[in-house]
Amino acid sequence: MGYKITKKENLSAIDFFMEVEAPHVARSWKPGQFVVLIVDEKGERVPMSVYYAEDGKIGMFIRRHGVTTFKLWYEKQVGDELLSVAGPLGKPIEVKYYGNVVFASDAVCAQAESYATLKAMKEAGNYTIAIQSFENKDNVYPEKFLAKPVADEHYLTTDDGSVGIKGHYLDVLKELIEKDKVDIVFAGGKLGSLKKLAELTRPYGIPTIVTVRQIMVDGTGMCGSCRILYDGQIKFACRDGPMFDAHKVDWDDVIKRDARFVEQQNLARERYLQKLREKGVI
Amino acid sequence: MVRKRPKLIKERVPTPERPVEERVKSFVEVNLGYDFASAVKEAERCLQCPVEYAPCIKGCPVHINIPGFIGKLVEHRDDPNKAVKEALRVIWGDNTLPAVTGRVCPQEEQCEMNCVMGKVGDPINIGKLERFVADYARKHSIEDELLAEMRPSVCGKGKVAVVGAGPAGLTCAGELAKLGYDVTIYEALHKPGGVLIYGIPEFRLPKEILDKEIAKLRELGVEIKLDHVVGKTVTLEELLEEYDAVFIGTGAGTPKLLNIPGILLDRIYSANEFLTRVNLMKAYKFPEYDEPIAVGKKTIVIGAGNTAMDAARSALRLGSEVTIAYRRGREDMTARIEEIQHAEEEGVKFEFFLNPVEFIGDENGRVKAVKFEKMKPLEERDKKGKRKIVGTGEYVTLEADTVIIAIGLEPNRIISEEATGLKVNPDGTLVVDENLMTSIPGVFAGGDAIRGEATVILAMGDGKRAAKAICDYIEKKRKANA
Ligand SMILES: Cc1cc2nc3c(=O)[nH]c(=O)nc-3n(C[C@H](O)[C@H](O)[C@H](O)COP(=O)(O)OP(=O)(O)OC[C@H]3O[C@@H](n4cnc5c(N)ncnc54)[C@H](O)[C@@H]3O)c2cc1C
Ligand SMILES: Cc1cc2nc3c(=O)[nH]c(=O)nc-3n(C[C@H](O)[C@H](O)[C@H](O)COP(=O)(O)OP(=O)(O)OC[C@H]3O[C@@H](n4cnc5c(N)ncnc54)[C@H](O)[C@@H]3O)c2cc1C
Ligand code: SF4
Ligand code: FES
């Protein structure tokens, strides 16, 4: 049994879009939930956010990070199959009327979640604000993949100002908060930014719900790999999350645990790149 | 037939094992099992106690007709294929996964503990004989012949969904399929087997054997839907709409962690994470396989059950020195004796009466030592008959750059959180009645999901009992509707 790739498109210098047939996931997926996929027989289980789920297919945004995501980019084309797609996993976001809802994103998973979440929030009658941050203009996605269609207000920023506003979502958000325009913030992406975000909104008491990305294996609460310290207690990001109240997360520990396998990942990445070079793929 | 009084042979016919030096470097199976001639020799030692009172049968949680299958090996000793086929037919009457149970059951506490031969010498090596029958049958396609005979003549008696492809679910599915039901298994992971595939390492239970066991189910017409998490991908309610009954065999897969300082440090694994990376994802073959594992030079494993032994012996094979630290004494270890012996032979060290109180990290956030409180036993015993222990106020610190926590597991609550009508005990196990039916009519459960951490054979026993109860339930419903 395989899961067929139905679409694939480059998004930027680092990210790409992929659509896969996974009717069992698509039928029940809700914003906030994720999937775990395996590329091939030798592959590892990697969690991925979902950009949309419709007609038995799911769309994903993927960053070319290391072996798994390189394999997806270099080896898997439209028509090929993935070994496994499990899900949906994790708890959905509570979609209801909050007022002015912000989704702030500065990395691949969150760019996918931005669209999915705000779409649902808009349908629930909220005023939706997207702030999508990228490092520079080479990393910015084509317009059709941004959250613009589902955002009442849309801000695009780049760190170097090469496109859109110069700066980061934190800068834009600060202004919006000062203008008293924010009832709740959803966010995801770089862990370092999420830590800063928690400190930004805390003094204002603005509810801040973010994706806590942790290294996962099963994604169902079976292994404990994704454990975090939350409000002084151990929680599993896959089962109890992945969205948590940013103000209760111990961010220093989350950031440390994210680097657990860096040595192994670098070794594997170098080996894989060497193989691609030998084959003349790159 | 007048039975000749057998001569008492006190010693067991041994099974060969791979030499220690060789096995600590690889994940290939340690015990090599019997060949036909030595299996018959061991079988001949059996006194053939009458089935009605054979103590070995009483000791077996699923009451395999042990003298029955052993007798077949002796009776047809001139025709190995026939001997094995008849023996397997007897075993399959009660247990469809003998290649698994022959390897992982704690025989010394069950059948073999009760064996009358144990009073005068070594008990019959029942586990290894069971394993021999299964292995020989598989290698000589005898299973296929038997399966062909067993394939149900009537199908379409009803539709049953089984949740979880561990020993409980697999057994329940197999029994129902044999009885003519359409069965679909829903499994969260990308491979079926439950703990057998993700927890128990290859050196105890080669994956190839498990794959064959599961292929038998597919032969019987069971469909297995992988990557389906019930409670997320489909709800219990949806299953009940589509099926006549549901069996929940979701096991006890959630690791207990120690709530002590330093628990989030790098290289502190739960046994489940460690074993899943190594076994299911083949991290021992990294970087040929993509799943990484990081193990240092000195590993401490906390706990003393089968999980702890499996983790310790796996870490050893990944090149680490390993110490098992247990808060109680040697006699309280819950692992199978064979596993403890194998671990010792392979060089795993044991430390007793040490209770971890803190994990100490280095400047990079990686564990470098474990601080323990020394414990001492009291005369008083707890509910399980173990001596109670108390802290002494004295502490020791042992160096370790890898820690594996194997202090227990509890049921995963994914289904019970979603299906609100499902009654759950405080420890997360599902509430069932004497027919293994849960608080929701038509939903049955068994195995670790109702027992907490138990054993493979108990899970299989539940699967089988539930299959019968499901049959009765569906028949009754049918009659009521007719
Ligand atoms: C809930 C959740 C949603 C995610 N959504 C997306 C997404 O939409 N798009 C996307 O590109 N990535 C997403 N990720 C991260 C994704 O899992 C990693 O990109 C992927 O594992 C990288 O694998 P690799 O072999 O290519 O790179 P590696 O070289 O193995 O890893 C690169 C980095 O990815 C992270 N990572 C590695 N393995 C895992 C793992 N098993 N689980 C979680 N993180 C890991 C680590 O931070 C690591 O430093 C998500 C992670 C989580 C937890
Ligand atoms: C490392 C280790 C070693 C062991 N060694 C031994 C031994 O030597 N001898 C022995 O007798 N016992 C041993 N045990 C215990 C034994 O493995 C268990 O008692 C037995 O596997 C329980 O079987 P089960 O079918 O109830 O559950 P499991 O084997 O746990 O199987 C449950 C299955 O359900 C799936 N699942 C869970 N939730 C869902 C869901 N919501 N939807 C779909 N699927 C789901 C899981 O992925 C899993 O595949 C060991 C246990 C461990 C962890
Ligand atoms: S108790 Fe021992 S000797 Fe008696 S039938 Fe069982 S295995 Fe044979
Ligand atoms: S990924 Fe295994 S418990 Fe969360």
PDB file of N, CA, C and O in Angstrom, chain A residues 204-249:
ATOM      1  N   TYR A 204       0.757  41.670  28.254  1.00  0.00           N
ATOM      2  CA  TYR A 204      -0.574  42.147  27.857  1.00  0.00           C
ATOM      3  C   TYR A 204      -1.663  41.137  28.186  1.00  0.00           C
ATOM      4  O   TYR A 204      -2.841  41.406  27.986  1.00  0.00           O
ATOM      5  N   GLY A 205      -1.255  39.948  28.602  1.00  0.00           N
ATOM      6  CA  GLY A 205      -2.245  38.906  28.895  1.00  0.00           C
ATOM      7  C   GLY A 205      -2.991  38.429  27.669  1.00  0.00           C
ATOM      8  O   GLY A 205      -4.135  37.983  27.763  1.00  0.00           O
ATOM      9  N   ILE A 206      -2.356  38.531  26.499  1.00  0.00           N
ATOM     10  CA  ILE A 206      -3.022  38.068  25.277  1.00  0.00           C
ATOM     11  C   ILE A 206      -2.820  36.562  25.126  1.00  0.00           C
ATOM     12  O   ILE A 206      -1.679  36.090  25.127  1.00  0.00           O
ATOM     13  N   PRO A 207      -3.900  35.789  25.001  1.00  0.00           N
ATOM     14  CA  PRO A 207      -3.745  34.345  24.817  1.00  0.00           C
ATOM     15  C   PRO A 207      -2.880  34.056  23.592  1.00  0.00           C
ATOM     16  O   PRO A 207      -3.084  34.661  22.538  1.00  0.00           O
ATOM     17  N   THR A 208      -1.919  33.155  23.753  1.00  0.00           N
ATOM     18  CA  THR A 208      -0.952  32.899  22.693  1.00  0.00           C
ATOM     19  C   THR A 208      -0.784  31.393  22.546  1.00  0.00           C
ATOM     20  O   THR A 208      -0.254  30.725  23.432  1.00  0.00           O
ATOM     21  N   ILE A 209      -1.288  30.866  21.441  1.00  0.00           N
ATOM     22  CA  ILE A 209      -1.309  29.416  21.241  1.00  0.00           C
ATOM     23  C   ILE A 209      -0.363  29.070  20.098  1.00  0.00           C
ATOM     24  O   ILE A 209      -0.529  29.567  18.983  1.00  0.00           O
ATOM     25  N   VAL A 210       0.635  28.232  20.372  1.00  0.00           N
ATOM     26  CA  VAL A 210       1.668  27.998  19.359  1.00  0.00           C
ATOM     27  C   VAL A 210       1.983  26.513  19.182  1.00  0.00           C
ATOM     28  O   VAL A 210       1.747  25.716  20.087  1.00  0.00           O
ATOM     29  N   THR A 211       2.527  26.189  18.027  1.00  0.00           N
ATOM     30  CA  THR A 211       2.956  24.814  17.776  1.00  0.00           C
ATOM     31  C   THR A 211       4.291  24.576  18.454  1.00  0.00           C
ATOM     32  O   THR A 211       5.256  25.293  18.196  1.00  0.00           O
ATOM     33  N   VAL A 212       4.350  23.575  19.320  1.00  0.00           N
ATOM     34  CA  VAL A 212       5.620  23.227  19.940  1.00  0.00           C
ATOM     35  C   VAL A 212       6.206  22.068  19.137  1.00  0.00           C
ATOM     36  O   VAL A 212       5.768  20.931  19.227  1.00  0.00           O
ATOM     37  N   ARG A 213       7.178  22.417  18.307  1.00  0.00           N
ATOM     38  CA  ARG A 213       7.779  21.400  17.450  1.00  0.00           C
ATOM     39  C   ARG A 213       8.817  20.628  18.249  1.00  0.00           C
ATOM     40  O   ARG A 213       9.740  21.209  18.808  1.00  0.00           O
ATOM     41  N   GLN A 214       8.637  19.324  18.346  1.00  0.00           N
ATOM     42  CA  GLN A 214       9.611  18.477  19.044  1.00  0.00           C
ATOM     43  C   GLN A 214       9.914  17.269  18.183  1.00  0.00           C
ATOM     44  O   GLN A 214       9.095  16.858  17.366  1.00  0.00           O
ATOM     45  N   ILE A 215      11.067  16.695  18.392  1.00  0.00           N
ATOM     46  CA  ILE A 215      11.420  15.506  17.619  1.00  0.00           C
ATOM     47  C   ILE A 215      10.509  14.360  18.021  1.00  0.00           C
ATOM     48  O   ILE A 215      10.370  14.062  19.199  1.00  0.00           O
ATOM     49  N   MET A 216       9.872  13.764  17.031  1.00  0.00           N
ATOM     50  CA  MET A 216       8.871  12.744  17.302  1.00  0.00           C
ATOM     51  C   MET A 216       9.268  11.419  16.664  1.00  0.00           C
ATOM     52  O   MET A 216      10.043  11.389  15.718  1.00  0.00           O
ATOM     53  N   VAL A 217       8.687  10.334  17.181  1.00  0.00           N
ATOM     54  CA  VAL A 217       8.849   9.039  16.518  1.00  0.00           C
ATOM     55  C   VAL A 217       7.468   8.539  16.084  1.00  0.00           C
ATOM     56  O   VAL A 217       7.118   8.593  14.916  1.00  0.00           O
ATOM     57  N   ASP A 218       6.655   8.098  17.050  1.00  0.00           N
ATOM     58  CA  ASP A 218       5.352   7.549  16.655  1.00  0.00           C
ATOM     59  C   ASP A 218       4.320   8.630  16.425  1.00  0.00           C
ATOM     60  O   ASP A 218       3.483   8.503  15.540  1.00  0.00           O
ATOM     61  N   GLY A 219       4.332   9.689  17.234  1.00  0.00           N
ATOM     62  CA  GLY A 219       3.333  10.742  17.085  1.00  0.00           C
ATOM     63  C   GLY A 219       2.001  10.422  17.736  1.00  0.00           C
ATOM     64  O   GLY A 219       1.019  11.131  17.517  1.00  0.00           O
ATOM     65  N   THR A 220       1.927   9.347  18.549  1.00  0.00           N
ATOM     66  CA  THR A 220       0.656   8.976  19.176  1.00  0.00           C
ATOM     67  C   THR A 220       0.739   8.909  20.696  1.00  0.00           C
ATOM     68  O   THR A 220      -0.202   8.477  21.351  1.00  0.00           O
ATOM     69  N   GLY A 221       1.872   9.286  21.259  1.00  0.00           N
ATOM     70  CA  GLY A 221       1.983   9.226  22.718  1.00  0.00           C
ATOM     71  C   GLY A 221       2.582   7.922  23.204  1.00  0.00           C
ATOM     72  O   GLY A 221       2.406   7.550  24.356  1.00  0.00           O
ATOM     73  N   MET A 222       3.283   7.217  22.359  1.00  0.00           N
ATOM     74  CA  MET A 222       3.787   5.895  22.710  1.00  0.00           C
ATOM     75  C   MET A 222       5.266   5.899  23.105  1.00  0.00           C
ATOM     76  O   MET A 222       5.720   4.972  23.771  1.00  0.00           O
ATOM     77  N   CYS A 223       6.032   6.911  22.695  1.00  0.00           N
ATOM     78  CA  CYS A 223       7.477   6.804  22.908  1.00  0.00           C
ATOM     79  C   CYS A 223       8.051   7.825  23.887  1.00  0.00           C
ATOM     80  O   CYS A 223       9.096   7.596  24.477  1.00  0.00           O
ATOM     81  N   GLY A 224       7.402   8.956  24.038  1.00  0.00           N
ATOM     82  CA  GLY A 224       7.928   9.954  24.968  1.00  0.00           C
ATOM     83  C   GLY A 224       9.056  10.804  24.412  1.00  0.00           C
ATOM     84  O   GLY A 224       9.633  11.631  25.121  1.00  0.00           O
ATOM     85  N   SER A 225       9.372  10.642  23.133  1.00  0.00           N
ATOM     86  CA  SER A 225      10.441  11.432  22.522  1.00  0.00           C
ATOM     87  C   SER A 225      10.102  12.923  22.543  1.00  0.00           C
ATOM     88  O   SER A 225      10.974  13.766  22.707  1.00  0.00           O
ATOM     89  N   CYS A 226       8.827  13.244  22.390  1.00  0.00           N
ATOM     90  CA  CYS A 226       8.414  14.635  22.206  1.00  0.00           C
ATOM     91  C   CYS A 226       8.067  15.310  23.521  1.00  0.00           C
ATOM     92  O   CYS A 226       7.362  16.301  23.532  1.00  0.00           O
ATOM     93  N   ARG A 227       8.531  14.767  24.650  1.00  0.00           N
ATOM     94  CA  ARG A 227       8.104  15.321  25.933  1.00  0.00           C
ATOM     95  C   ARG A 227       8.611  16.745  26.141  1.00  0.00           C
ATOM     96  O   ARG A 227       9.719  17.085  25.715  1.00  0.00           O
ATOM     97  N   ILE A 228       7.775  17.544  26.794  1.00  0.00           N
ATOM     98  CA  ILE A 228       8.155  18.915  27.109  1.00  0.00           C
ATOM     99  C   ILE A 228       7.741  19.205  28.545  1.00  0.00           C
ATOM    100  O   ILE A 228       6.927  18.486  29.125  1.00  0.00           O
ATOM    101  N   LEU A 229       8.297  20.283  29.078  1.00  0.00           N
ATOM    102  CA  LEU A 229       7.886  20.726  30.396  1.00  0.00           C
ATOM    103  C   LEU A 229       6.866  21.833  30.191  1.00  0.00           C
ATOM    104  O   LEU A 229       7.163  22.862  29.577  1.00  0.00           O
ATOM    105  N   TYR A 230       5.651  21.613  30.690  1.00  0.00           N
ATOM    106  CA  TYR A 230       4.562  22.546  30.460  1.00  0.00           C
ATOM    107  C   TYR A 230       3.879  22.805  31.791  1.00  0.00           C
ATOM    108  O   TYR A 230       3.356  21.875  32.405  1.00  0.00           O
ATOM    109  N   ASP A 231       3.929  24.028  32.238  1.00  0.00           N
ATOM    110  CA  ASP A 231       3.302  24.364  33.505  1.00  0.00           C
ATOM    111  C   ASP A 231       3.837  23.456  34.610  1.00  0.00           C
ATOM    112  O   ASP A 231       3.076  23.024  35.486  1.00  0.00           O
ATOM    113  N   GLY A 232       5.116  23.138  34.538  1.00  0.00           N
ATOM    114  CA  GLY A 232       5.755  22.323  35.568  1.00  0.00           C
ATOM    115  C   GLY A 232       5.507  20.832  35.433  1.00  0.00           C
ATOM    116  O   GLY A 232       5.945  20.045  36.259  1.00  0.00           O
ATOM    117  N   GLN A 233       4.776  20.426  34.391  1.00  0.00           N
ATOM    118  CA  GLN A 233       4.472  19.005  34.232  1.00  0.00           C
ATOM    119  C   GLN A 233       4.986  18.498  32.903  1.00  0.00           C
ATOM    120  O   GLN A 233       5.122  19.269  31.954  1.00  0.00           O
ATOM    121  N   ILE A 234       5.220  17.173  32.841  1.00  0.00           N
ATOM    122  CA  ILE A 234       5.643  16.612  31.569  1.00  0.00           C
ATOM    123  C   ILE A 234       4.431  16.385  30.672  1.00  0.00           C
ATOM    124  O   ILE A 234       3.435  15.783  31.088  1.00  0.00           O
ATOM    125  N   LYS A 235       4.499  16.912  29.455  1.00  0.00           N
ATOM    126  CA  LYS A 235       3.446  16.676  28.458  1.00  0.00           C
ATOM    127  C   LYS A 235       4.105  16.128  27.205  1.00  0.00           C
ATOM    128  O   LYS A 235       5.284  16.372  26.954  1.00  0.00           O
ATOM    129  N   PHE A 236       3.314  15.411  26.422  1.00  0.00           N
ATOM    130  CA  PHE A 236       3.816  14.923  25.141  1.00  0.00           C
ATOM    131  C   PHE A 236       3.290  15.834  24.033  1.00  0.00           C
ATOM    132  O   PHE A 236       2.078  16.007  23.895  1.00  0.00           O
ATOM    133  N   ALA A 237       4.205  16.417  23.253  1.00  0.00           N
ATOM    134  CA  ALA A 237       3.795  17.384  22.231  1.00  0.00           C
ATOM    135  C   ALA A 237       2.843  16.755  21.222  1.00  0.00           C
ATOM    136  O   ALA A 237       1.919  17.400  20.743  1.00  0.00           O
ATOM    137  N   CYS A 238       3.039  15.497  20.889  1.00  0.00           N
ATOM    138  CA  CYS A 238       2.205  14.880  19.858  1.00  0.00           C
ATOM    139  C   CYS A 238       0.793  14.609  20.342  1.00  0.00           C
ATOM    140  O   CYS A 238      -0.162  14.793  19.615  1.00  0.00           O
ATOM    141  N   ARG A 239       0.671  14.157  21.585  1.00  0.00           N
ATOM    142  CA  ARG A 239      -0.632  13.724  22.090  1.00  0.00           C
ATOM    143  C   ARG A 239      -1.379  14.865  22.779  1.00  0.00           C
ATOM    144  O   ARG A 239      -2.572  15.049  22.591  1.00  0.00           O
ATOM    145  N   ASP A 240      -0.679  15.644  23.593  1.00  0.00           N
ATOM    146  CA  ASP A 240      -1.330  16.723  24.331  1.00  0.00           C
ATOM    147  C   ASP A 240      -1.345  18.005  23.520  1.00  0.00           C
ATOM    148  O   ASP A 240      -2.037  18.952  23.863  1.00  0.00           O
ATOM    149  N   GLY A 241      -0.562  18.062  22.461  1.00  0.00           N
ATOM    150  CA  GLY A 241      -0.452  19.242  21.606  1.00  0.00           C
ATOM    151  C   GLY A 241      -0.863  18.901  20.210  1.00  0.00           C
ATOM    152  O   GLY A 241      -1.807  18.151  20.042  1.00  0.00           O
ATOM    153  N   PRO A 242      -0.186  19.409  19.164  1.00  0.00           N
ATOM    154  CA  PRO A 242       1.083  20.141  19.268  1.00  0.00           C
ATOM    155  C   PRO A 242       0.902  21.617  19.625  1.00  0.00           C
ATOM    156  O   PRO A 242       1.877  22.299  19.848  1.00  0.00           O
ATOM    157  N   MET A 243      -0.351  22.138  19.681  1.00  0.00           N
ATOM    158  CA  MET A 243      -0.540  23.540  20.024  1.00  0.00           C
ATOM    159  C   MET A 243      -0.663  23.671  21.543  1.00  0.00           C
ATOM    160  O   MET A 243      -1.449  22.954  22.163  1.00  0.00           O
ATOM    161  N   PHE A 244       0.119  24.572  22.105  1.00  0.00           N
ATOM    162  CA  PHE A 244       0.094  24.785  23.553  1.00  0.00           C
ATOM    163  C   PHE A 244       0.051  26.291  23.853  1.00  0.00           C
ATOM    164  O   PHE A 244       0.420  27.106  23.000  1.00  0.00           O
ATOM    165  N   ASP A 245      -0.319  26.612  25.070  1.00  0.00           N
ATOM    166  CA  ASP A 245      -0.254  27.988  25.552  1.00  0.00           C
ATOM    167  C   ASP A 245       1.234  28.366  25.697  1.00  0.00           C
ATOM    168  O   ASP A 245       1.937  27.817  26.547  1.00  0.00           O
ATOM    169  N   ALA A 246       1.671  29.308  24.881  1.00  0.00           N
ATOM    170  CA  ALA A 246       3.101  29.649  24.834  1.00  0.00           C
ATOM    171  C   ALA A 246       3.621  30.139  26.173  1.00  0.00           C
ATOM    172  O   ALA A 246       4.812  30.034  26.455  1.00  0.00           O
ATOM    173  N   HIS A 247       2.735  30.675  26.996  1.00  0.00           N
ATOM    174  CA  HIS A 247       3.182  31.242  28.268  1.00  0.00           C
ATOM    175  C   HIS A 247       3.526  30.173  29.296  1.00  0.00           C
ATOM    176  O   HIS A 247       4.108  30.459  30.330  1.00  0.00           O
ATOM    177  N   LYS A 248       3.111  28.921  29.039  1.00  0.00           N
ATOM    178  CA  LYS A 248       3.349  27.866  30.031  1.00  0.00           C
ATOM    179  C   LYS A 248       4.454  26.901  29.609  1.00  0.00           C
ATOM    180  O   LYS A 248       4.739  25.938  30.309  1.00  0.00           O
ATOM    181  N   VAL A 249       5.041  27.154  28.444  1.00  0.00           N
ATOM    182  CA  VAL A 249       6.051  26.227  27.923  1.00  0.00           C
ATOM    183  C   VAL A 249       7.428  26.621  28.435  1.00  0.00           C
ATOM    184  O   VAL A 249       7.761  27.806  28.465  1.00  0.00           O
TER     185      VAL A 249
END
